[in-house]
mmCIF file of C-alpha atoms in Angstrom:
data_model
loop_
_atom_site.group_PDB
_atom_site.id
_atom_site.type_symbol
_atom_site.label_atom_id
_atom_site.label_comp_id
_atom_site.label_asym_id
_atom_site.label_seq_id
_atom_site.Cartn_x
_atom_site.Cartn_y
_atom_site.Cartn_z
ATOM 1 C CA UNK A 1 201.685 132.223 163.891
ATOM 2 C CA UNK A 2 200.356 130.516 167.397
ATOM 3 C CA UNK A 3 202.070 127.695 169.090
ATOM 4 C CA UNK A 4 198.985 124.583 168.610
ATOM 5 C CA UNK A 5 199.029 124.725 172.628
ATOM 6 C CA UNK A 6 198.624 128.402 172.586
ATOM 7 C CA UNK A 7 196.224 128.199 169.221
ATOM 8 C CA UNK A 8 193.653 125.718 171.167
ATOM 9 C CA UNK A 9 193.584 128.149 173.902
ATOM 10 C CA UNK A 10 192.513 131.123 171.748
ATOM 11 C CA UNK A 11 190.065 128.558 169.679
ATOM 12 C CA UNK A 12 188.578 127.958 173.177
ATOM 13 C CA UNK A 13 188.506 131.513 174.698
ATOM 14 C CA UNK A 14 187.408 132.968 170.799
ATOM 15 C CA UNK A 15 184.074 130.533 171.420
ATOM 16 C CA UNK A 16 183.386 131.744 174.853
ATOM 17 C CA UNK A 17 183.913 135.233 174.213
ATOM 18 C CA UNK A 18 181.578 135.238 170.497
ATOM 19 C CA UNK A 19 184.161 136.521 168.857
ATOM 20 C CA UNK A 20 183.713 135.216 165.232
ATOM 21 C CA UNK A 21 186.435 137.352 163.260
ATOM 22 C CA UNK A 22 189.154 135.502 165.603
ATOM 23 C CA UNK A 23 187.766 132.415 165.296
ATOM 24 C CA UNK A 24 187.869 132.545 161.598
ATOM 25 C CA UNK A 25 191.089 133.661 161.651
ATOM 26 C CA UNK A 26 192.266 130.700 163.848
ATOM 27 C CA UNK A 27 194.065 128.073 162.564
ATOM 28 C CA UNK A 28 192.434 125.635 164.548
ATOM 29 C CA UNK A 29 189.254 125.568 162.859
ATOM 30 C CA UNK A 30 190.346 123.827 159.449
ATOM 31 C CA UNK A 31 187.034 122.992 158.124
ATOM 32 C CA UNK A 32 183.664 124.741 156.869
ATOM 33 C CA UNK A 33 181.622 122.699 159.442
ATOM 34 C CA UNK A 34 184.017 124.408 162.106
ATOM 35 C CA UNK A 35 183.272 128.082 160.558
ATOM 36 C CA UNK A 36 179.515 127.210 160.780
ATOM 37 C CA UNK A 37 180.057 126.197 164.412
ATOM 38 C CA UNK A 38 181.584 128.980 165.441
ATOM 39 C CA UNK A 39 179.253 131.480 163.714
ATOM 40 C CA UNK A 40 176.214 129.665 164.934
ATOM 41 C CA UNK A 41 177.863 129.306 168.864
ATOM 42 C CA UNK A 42 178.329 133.456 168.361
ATOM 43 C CA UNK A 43 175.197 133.999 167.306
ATOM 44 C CA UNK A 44 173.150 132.559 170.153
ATOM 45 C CA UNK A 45 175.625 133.455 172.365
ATOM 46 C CA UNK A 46 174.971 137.306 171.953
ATOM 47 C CA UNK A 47 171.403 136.483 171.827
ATOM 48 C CA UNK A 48 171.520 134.986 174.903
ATOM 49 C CA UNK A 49 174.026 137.854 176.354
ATOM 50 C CA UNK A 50 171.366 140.129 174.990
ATOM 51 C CA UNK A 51 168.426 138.838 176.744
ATOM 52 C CA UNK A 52 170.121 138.545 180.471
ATOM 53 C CA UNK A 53 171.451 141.966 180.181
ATOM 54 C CA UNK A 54 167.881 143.005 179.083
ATOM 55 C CA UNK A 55 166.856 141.463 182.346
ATOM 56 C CA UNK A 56 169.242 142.526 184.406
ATOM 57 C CA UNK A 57 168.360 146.432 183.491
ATOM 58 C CA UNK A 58 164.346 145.441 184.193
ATOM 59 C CA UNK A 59 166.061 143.985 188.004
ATOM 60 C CA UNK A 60 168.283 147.310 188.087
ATOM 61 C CA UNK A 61 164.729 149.673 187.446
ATOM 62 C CA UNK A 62 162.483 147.360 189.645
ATOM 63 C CA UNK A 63 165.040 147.763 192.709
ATOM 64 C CA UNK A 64 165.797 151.560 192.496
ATOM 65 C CA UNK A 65 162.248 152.065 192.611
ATOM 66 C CA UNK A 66 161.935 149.566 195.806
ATOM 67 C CA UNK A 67 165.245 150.504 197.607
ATOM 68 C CA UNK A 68 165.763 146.034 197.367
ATOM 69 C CA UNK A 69 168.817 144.342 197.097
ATOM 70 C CA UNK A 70 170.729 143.067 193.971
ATOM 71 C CA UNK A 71 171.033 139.127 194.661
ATOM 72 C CA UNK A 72 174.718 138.878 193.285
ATOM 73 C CA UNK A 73 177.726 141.481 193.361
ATOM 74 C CA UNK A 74 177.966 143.624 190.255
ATOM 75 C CA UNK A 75 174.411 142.937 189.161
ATOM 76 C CA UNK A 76 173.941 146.289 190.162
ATOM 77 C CA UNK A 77 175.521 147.956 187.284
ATOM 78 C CA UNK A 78 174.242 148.634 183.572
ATOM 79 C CA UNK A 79 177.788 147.001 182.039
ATOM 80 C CA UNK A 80 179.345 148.742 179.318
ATOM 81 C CA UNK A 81 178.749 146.542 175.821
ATOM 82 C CA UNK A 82 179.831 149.002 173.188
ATOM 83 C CA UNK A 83 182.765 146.852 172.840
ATOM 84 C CA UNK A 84 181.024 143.451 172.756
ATOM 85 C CA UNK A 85 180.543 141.505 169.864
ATOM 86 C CA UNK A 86 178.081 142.380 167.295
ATOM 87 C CA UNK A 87 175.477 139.686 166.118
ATOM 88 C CA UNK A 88 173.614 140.043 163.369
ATOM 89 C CA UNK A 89 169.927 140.344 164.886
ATOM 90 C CA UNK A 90 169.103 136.977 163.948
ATOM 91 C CA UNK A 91 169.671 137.287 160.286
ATOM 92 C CA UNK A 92 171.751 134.027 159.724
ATOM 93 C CA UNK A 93 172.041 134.748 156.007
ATOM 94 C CA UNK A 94 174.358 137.776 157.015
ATOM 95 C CA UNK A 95 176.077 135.996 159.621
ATOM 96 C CA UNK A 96 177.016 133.178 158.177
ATOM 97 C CA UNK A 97 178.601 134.999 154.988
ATOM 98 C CA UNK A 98 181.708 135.591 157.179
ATOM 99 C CA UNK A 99 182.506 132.283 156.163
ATOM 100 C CA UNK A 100 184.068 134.025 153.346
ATOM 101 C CA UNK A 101 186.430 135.848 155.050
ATOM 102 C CA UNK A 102 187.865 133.187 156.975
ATOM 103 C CA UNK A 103 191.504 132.934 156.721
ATOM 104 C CA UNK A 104 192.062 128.735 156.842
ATOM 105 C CA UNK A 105 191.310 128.499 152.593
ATOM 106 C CA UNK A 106 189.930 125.343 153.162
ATOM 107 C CA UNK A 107 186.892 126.768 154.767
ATOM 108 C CA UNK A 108 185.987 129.034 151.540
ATOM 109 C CA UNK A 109 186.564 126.439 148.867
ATOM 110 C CA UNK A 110 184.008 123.925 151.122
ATOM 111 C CA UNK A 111 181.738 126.769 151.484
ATOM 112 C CA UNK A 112 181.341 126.077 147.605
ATOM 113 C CA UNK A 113 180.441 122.636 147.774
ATOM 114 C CA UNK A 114 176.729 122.671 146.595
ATOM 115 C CA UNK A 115 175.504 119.850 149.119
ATOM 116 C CA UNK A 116 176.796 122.761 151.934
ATOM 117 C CA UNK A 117 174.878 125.194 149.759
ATOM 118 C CA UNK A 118 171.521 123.578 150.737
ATOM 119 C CA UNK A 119 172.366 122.999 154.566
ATOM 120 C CA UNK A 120 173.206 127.286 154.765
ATOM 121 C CA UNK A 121 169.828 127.544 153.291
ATOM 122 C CA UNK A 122 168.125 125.015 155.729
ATOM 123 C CA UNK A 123 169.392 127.046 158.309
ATOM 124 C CA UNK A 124 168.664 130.596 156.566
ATOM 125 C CA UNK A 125 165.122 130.097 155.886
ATOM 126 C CA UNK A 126 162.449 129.238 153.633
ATOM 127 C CA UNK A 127 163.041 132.138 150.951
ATOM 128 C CA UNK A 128 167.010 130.600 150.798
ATOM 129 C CA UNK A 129 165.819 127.019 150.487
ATOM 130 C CA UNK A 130 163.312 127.853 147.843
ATOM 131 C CA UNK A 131 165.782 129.867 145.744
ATOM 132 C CA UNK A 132 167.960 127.072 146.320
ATOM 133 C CA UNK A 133 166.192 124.397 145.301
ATOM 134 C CA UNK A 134 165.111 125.867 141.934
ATOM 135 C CA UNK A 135 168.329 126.781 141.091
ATOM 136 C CA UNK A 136 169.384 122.937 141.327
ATOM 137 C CA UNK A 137 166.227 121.499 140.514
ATOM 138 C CA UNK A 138 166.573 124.102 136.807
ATOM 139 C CA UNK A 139 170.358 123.167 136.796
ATOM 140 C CA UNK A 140 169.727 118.856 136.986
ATOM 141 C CA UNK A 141 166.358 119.239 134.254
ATOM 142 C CA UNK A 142 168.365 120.905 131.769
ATOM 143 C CA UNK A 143 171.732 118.494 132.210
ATOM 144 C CA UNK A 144 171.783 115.705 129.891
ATOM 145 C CA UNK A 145 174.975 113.954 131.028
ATOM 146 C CA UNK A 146 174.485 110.543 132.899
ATOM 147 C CA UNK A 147 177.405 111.922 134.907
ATOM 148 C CA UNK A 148 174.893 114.242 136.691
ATOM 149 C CA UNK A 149 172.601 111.312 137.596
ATOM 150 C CA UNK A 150 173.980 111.347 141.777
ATOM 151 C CA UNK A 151 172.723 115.330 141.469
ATOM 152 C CA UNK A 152 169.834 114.219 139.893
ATOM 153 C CA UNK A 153 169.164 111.861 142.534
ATOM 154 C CA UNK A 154 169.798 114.348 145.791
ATOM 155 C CA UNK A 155 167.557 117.415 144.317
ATOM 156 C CA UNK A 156 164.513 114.603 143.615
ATOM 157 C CA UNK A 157 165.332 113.283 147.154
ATOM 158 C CA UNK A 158 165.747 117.097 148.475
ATOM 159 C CA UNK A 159 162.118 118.126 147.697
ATOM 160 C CA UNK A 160 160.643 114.844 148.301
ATOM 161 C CA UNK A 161 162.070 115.598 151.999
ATOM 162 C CA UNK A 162 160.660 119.111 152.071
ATOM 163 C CA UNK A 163 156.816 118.153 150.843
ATOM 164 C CA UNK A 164 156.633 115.856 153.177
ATOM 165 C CA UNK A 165 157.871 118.114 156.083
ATOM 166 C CA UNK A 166 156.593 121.752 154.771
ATOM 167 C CA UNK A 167 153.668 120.110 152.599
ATOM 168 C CA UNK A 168 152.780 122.406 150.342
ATOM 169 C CA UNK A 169 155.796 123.935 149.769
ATOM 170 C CA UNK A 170 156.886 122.271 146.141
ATOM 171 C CA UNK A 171 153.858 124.158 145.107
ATOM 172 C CA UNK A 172 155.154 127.577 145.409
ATOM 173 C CA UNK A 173 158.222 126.674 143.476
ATOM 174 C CA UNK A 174 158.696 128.391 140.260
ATOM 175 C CA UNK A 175 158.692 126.141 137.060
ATOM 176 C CA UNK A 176 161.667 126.357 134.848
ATOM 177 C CA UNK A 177 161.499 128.665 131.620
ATOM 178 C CA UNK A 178 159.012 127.528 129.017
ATOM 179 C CA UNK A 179 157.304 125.315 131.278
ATOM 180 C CA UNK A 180 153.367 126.686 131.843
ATOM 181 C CA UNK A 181 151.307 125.184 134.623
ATOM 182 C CA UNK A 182 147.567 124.835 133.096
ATOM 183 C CA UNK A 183 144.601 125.003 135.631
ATOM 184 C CA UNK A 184 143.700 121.234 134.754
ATOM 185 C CA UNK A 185 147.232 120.005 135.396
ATOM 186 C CA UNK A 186 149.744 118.770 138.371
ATOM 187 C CA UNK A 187 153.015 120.282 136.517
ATOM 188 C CA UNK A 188 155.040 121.363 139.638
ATOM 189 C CA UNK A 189 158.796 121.352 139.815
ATOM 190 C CA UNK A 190 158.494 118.507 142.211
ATOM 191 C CA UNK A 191 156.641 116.497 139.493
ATOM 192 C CA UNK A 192 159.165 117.263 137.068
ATOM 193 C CA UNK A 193 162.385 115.808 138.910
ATOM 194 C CA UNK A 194 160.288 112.871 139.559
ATOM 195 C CA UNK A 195 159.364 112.414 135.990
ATOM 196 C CA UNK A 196 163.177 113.175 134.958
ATOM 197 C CA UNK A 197 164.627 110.398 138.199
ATOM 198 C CA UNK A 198 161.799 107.868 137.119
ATOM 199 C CA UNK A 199 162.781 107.820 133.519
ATOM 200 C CA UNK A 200 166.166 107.510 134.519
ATOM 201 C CA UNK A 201 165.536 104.333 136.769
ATOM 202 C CA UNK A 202 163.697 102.940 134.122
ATOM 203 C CA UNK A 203 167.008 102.789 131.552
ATOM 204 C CA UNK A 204 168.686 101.018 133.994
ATOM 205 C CA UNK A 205 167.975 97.034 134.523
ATOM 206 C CA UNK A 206 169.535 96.957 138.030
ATOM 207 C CA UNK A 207 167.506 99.578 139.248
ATOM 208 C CA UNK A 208 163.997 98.289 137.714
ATOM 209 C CA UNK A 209 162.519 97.191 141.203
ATOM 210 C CA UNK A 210 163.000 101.125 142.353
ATOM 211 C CA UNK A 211 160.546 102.669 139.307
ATOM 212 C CA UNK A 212 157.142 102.036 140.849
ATOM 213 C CA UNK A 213 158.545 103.229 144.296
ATOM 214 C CA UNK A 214 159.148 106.929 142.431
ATOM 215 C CA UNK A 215 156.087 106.156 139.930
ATOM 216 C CA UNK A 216 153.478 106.133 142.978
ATOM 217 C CA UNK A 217 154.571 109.950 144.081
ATOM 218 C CA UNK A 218 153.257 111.213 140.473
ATOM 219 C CA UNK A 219 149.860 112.480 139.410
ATOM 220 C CA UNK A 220 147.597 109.736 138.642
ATOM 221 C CA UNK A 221 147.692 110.416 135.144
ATOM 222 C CA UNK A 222 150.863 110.346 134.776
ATOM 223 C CA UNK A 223 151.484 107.259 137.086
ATOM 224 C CA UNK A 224 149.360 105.640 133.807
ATOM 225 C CA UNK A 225 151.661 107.094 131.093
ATOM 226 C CA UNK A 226 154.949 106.696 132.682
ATOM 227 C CA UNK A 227 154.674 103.388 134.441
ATOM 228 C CA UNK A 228 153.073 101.387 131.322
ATOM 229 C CA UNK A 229 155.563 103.424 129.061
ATOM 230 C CA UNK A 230 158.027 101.214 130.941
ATOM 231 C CA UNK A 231 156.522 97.892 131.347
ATOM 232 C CA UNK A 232 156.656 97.865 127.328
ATOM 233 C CA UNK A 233 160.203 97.054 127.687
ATOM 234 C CA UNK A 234 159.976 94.698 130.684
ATOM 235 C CA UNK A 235 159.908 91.039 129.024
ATOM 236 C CA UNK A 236 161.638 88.437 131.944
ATOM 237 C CA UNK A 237 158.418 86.358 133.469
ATOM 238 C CA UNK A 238 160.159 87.236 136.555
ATOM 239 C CA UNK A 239 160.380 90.896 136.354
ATOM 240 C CA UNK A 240 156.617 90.778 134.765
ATOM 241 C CA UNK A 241 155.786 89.416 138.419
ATOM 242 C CA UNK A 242 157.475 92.093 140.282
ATOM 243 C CA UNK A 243 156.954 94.953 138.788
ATOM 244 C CA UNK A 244 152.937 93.849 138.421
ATOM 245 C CA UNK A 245 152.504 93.077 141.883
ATOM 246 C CA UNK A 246 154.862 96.508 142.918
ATOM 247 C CA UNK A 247 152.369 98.686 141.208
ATOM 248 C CA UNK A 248 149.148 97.011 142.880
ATOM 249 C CA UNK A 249 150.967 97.368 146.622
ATOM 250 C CA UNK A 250 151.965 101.103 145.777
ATOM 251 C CA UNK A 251 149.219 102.472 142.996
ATOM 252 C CA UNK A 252 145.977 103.764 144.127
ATOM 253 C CA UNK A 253 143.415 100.546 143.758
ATOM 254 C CA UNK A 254 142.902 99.558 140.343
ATOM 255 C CA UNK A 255 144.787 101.822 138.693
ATOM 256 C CA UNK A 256 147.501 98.304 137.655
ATOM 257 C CA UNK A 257 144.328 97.585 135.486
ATOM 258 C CA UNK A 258 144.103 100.822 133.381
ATOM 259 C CA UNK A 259 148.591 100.568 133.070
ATOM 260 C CA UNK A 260 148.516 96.898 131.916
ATOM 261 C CA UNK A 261 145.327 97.762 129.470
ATOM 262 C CA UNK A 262 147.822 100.793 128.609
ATOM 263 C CA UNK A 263 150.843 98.479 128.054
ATOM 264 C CA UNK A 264 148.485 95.666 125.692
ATOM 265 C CA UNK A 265 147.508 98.474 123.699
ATOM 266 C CA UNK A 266 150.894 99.758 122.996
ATOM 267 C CA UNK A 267 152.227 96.486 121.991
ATOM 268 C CA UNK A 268 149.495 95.830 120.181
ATOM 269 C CA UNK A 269 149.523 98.479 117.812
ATOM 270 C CA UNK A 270 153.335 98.982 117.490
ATOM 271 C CA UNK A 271 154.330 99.217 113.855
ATOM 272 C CA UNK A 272 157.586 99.800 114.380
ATOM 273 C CA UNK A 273 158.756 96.199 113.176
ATOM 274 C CA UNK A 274 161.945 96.988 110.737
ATOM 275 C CA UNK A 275 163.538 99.061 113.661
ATOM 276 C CA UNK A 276 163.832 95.908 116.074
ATOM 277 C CA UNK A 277 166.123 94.610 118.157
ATOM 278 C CA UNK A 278 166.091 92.726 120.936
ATOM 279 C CA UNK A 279 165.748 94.434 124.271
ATOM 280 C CA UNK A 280 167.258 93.066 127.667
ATOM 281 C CA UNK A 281 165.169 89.785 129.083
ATOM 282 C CA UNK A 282 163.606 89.396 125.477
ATOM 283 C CA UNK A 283 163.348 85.944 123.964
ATOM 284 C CA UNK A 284 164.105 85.816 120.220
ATOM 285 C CA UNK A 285 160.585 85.376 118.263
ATOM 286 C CA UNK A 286 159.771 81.594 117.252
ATOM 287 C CA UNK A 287 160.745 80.603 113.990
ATOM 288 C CA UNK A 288 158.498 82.047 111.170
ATOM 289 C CA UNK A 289 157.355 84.559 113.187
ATOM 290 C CA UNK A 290 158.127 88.167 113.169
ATOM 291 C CA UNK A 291 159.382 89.969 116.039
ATOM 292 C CA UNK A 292 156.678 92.375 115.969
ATOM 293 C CA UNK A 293 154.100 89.486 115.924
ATOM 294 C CA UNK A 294 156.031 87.697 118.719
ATOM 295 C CA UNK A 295 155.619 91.285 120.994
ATOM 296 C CA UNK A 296 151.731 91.300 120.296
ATOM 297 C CA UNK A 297 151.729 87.175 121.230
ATOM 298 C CA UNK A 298 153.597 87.675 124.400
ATOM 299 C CA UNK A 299 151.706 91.544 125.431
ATOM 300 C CA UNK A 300 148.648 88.966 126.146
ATOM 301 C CA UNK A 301 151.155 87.291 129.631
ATOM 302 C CA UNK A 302 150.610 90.575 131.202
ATOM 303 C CA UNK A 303 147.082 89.600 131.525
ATOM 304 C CA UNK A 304 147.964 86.094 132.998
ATOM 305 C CA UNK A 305 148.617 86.540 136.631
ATOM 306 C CA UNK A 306 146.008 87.875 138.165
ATOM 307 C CA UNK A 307 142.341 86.717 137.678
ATOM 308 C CA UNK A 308 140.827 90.440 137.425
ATOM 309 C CA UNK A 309 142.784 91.383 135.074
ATOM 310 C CA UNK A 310 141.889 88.488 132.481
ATOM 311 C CA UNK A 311 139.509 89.406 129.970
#
């Protein structure tokens, strides 16, 4: 056990020196962003202690063979590093697994966090972020608990994030099991989440105004199906307003007129009249008429606010 003065002092000199294993084994780094520092500090250090010694031997050869003179004392020898610090030739996956050694237990048990998970694989590479994303992206499809919504959330966000800065990349993820990508279609793991985190907005009220943000990122087909599958149940005048004019600011042009023609047509032909009940905004259908009558009366207002869209 180390006095904290004394502890500080070997923190410091432990980070200097690149030596990981007493670093790790130092009580003064408590957390698992203070492993990852040290490891990554290590790391370049050697690197860097690599490349000046490689340049110091190409100074030692170029002066013996021109009988020069070294510019500083001591440059003149080779140095003995047999019993310097080991990196791990820039394979940060390796390196950074001596997280699990390290002695402070609060440093393994964050290592576990998942959200850590994806910033080792960040930093690992593409293979690690690809494997990492599937595994969550397979984990949040096939959870049905509302409770997993947040995860939900972050993995939609996560590959959002990467397509935009590695586009492309969503496309070489693999597709869970049972899930076929056909030559005519857009089915990508990407597309998936975002079918999965729209559908989710969509049973929520609060979070209405946030569907046709998400919608827009889908195929157009399926901006069609899923964005007029949820206008069905969107009765307020007020909502009718903003979720209309959402979709013309974010949907390719004149795609609003195939959703709404989508949306008419489903109300229209509903037959599902004994199963009713009255959905959030709704007004109750006008005496002596049925609710399934009032639906196909008030499908025709989604027509009324814009003058292209009248028949």
């Amino acid at each position: 056990t180390l006095f904290p003065s004394i502890a500080y002092e070997a923190a410091i000199m432990s980070l200097l020196s690149n030596r990981v294993d007493c670093a790790l084994a130092n009580p003064v780094f408590q957390s698992w962003e203070d492993g990852v520092h040290a490891i990554l500090s290590a790391e370049r250090g050697i690197i860097e202690d690599d490349v000046l010694r490689s340049h110091n031997l190409a100074r030692i050869e170029a002066v013996g063979g021109t009988r020069g003179h070294f510019p500083y004392p001591g440059t003149e020898f080779e140095g003995d590093d047999e019993n310097g610090p080991l990196g791990s030739g820039g394979d940060l996956g390796d390196a950074l697994q001596k997280l699990e050694t390290a002695t402070t237990n609060r440093v393994r048990v964050e290592g576990e966090d998942p959200f850590r998970g994806g910033m080792i694989s960040f930093l690992v590479g593409s293979n690690a972020l690809k494997e990492y994303i599937e595994e969550c992206a397979f984990a949040s499809l096939g959870a049905g608990n509302e409770d997993e919504a947040f995860f939900l959330r972050f993995i939609t966000h996560l590959i959002l994030y990467v397509d935009t800065a590695l586009p492309g990349f969503s496309f070489q993820l693999a597709l869970p099991a049972g899930v076929v990508a056909e030559e005519d279609s857009s089915a990508s793991l990407r597309e998936l989440l975002l079918l999965k985190y729209t559908d989710y907005l969509a049973s929520r009220r609060e979070l209405w105004s946030h569907v046709a943000v998400y919608t827009s990122l889908l195929s157009p087909e399926n901006i069609i199906d899923v964005y007029s599958s949820f206008l069905v149940h969107v009765h307020s005048d007020q909502e009718r307003q903003m979720t209309l004019q959402q979709a013309r600011q974010l949907f390719p042009k004149g795609l609003d007129y195939y959703v709404l023609r989508s949306v008419v047509r489903e109300m229209i032909m509903s037959d599902d009249d004994e199963n009713w009940h009255r959905e959030a905004g709704e007004d109750l259908p006008p005496a002596g008429v049925s609710p399934k009558d009032a639906r196909m009366m008030r499908s025709v207002f989604w027509l009324c606010y814009y003058p292209e869209h009248r028949p």
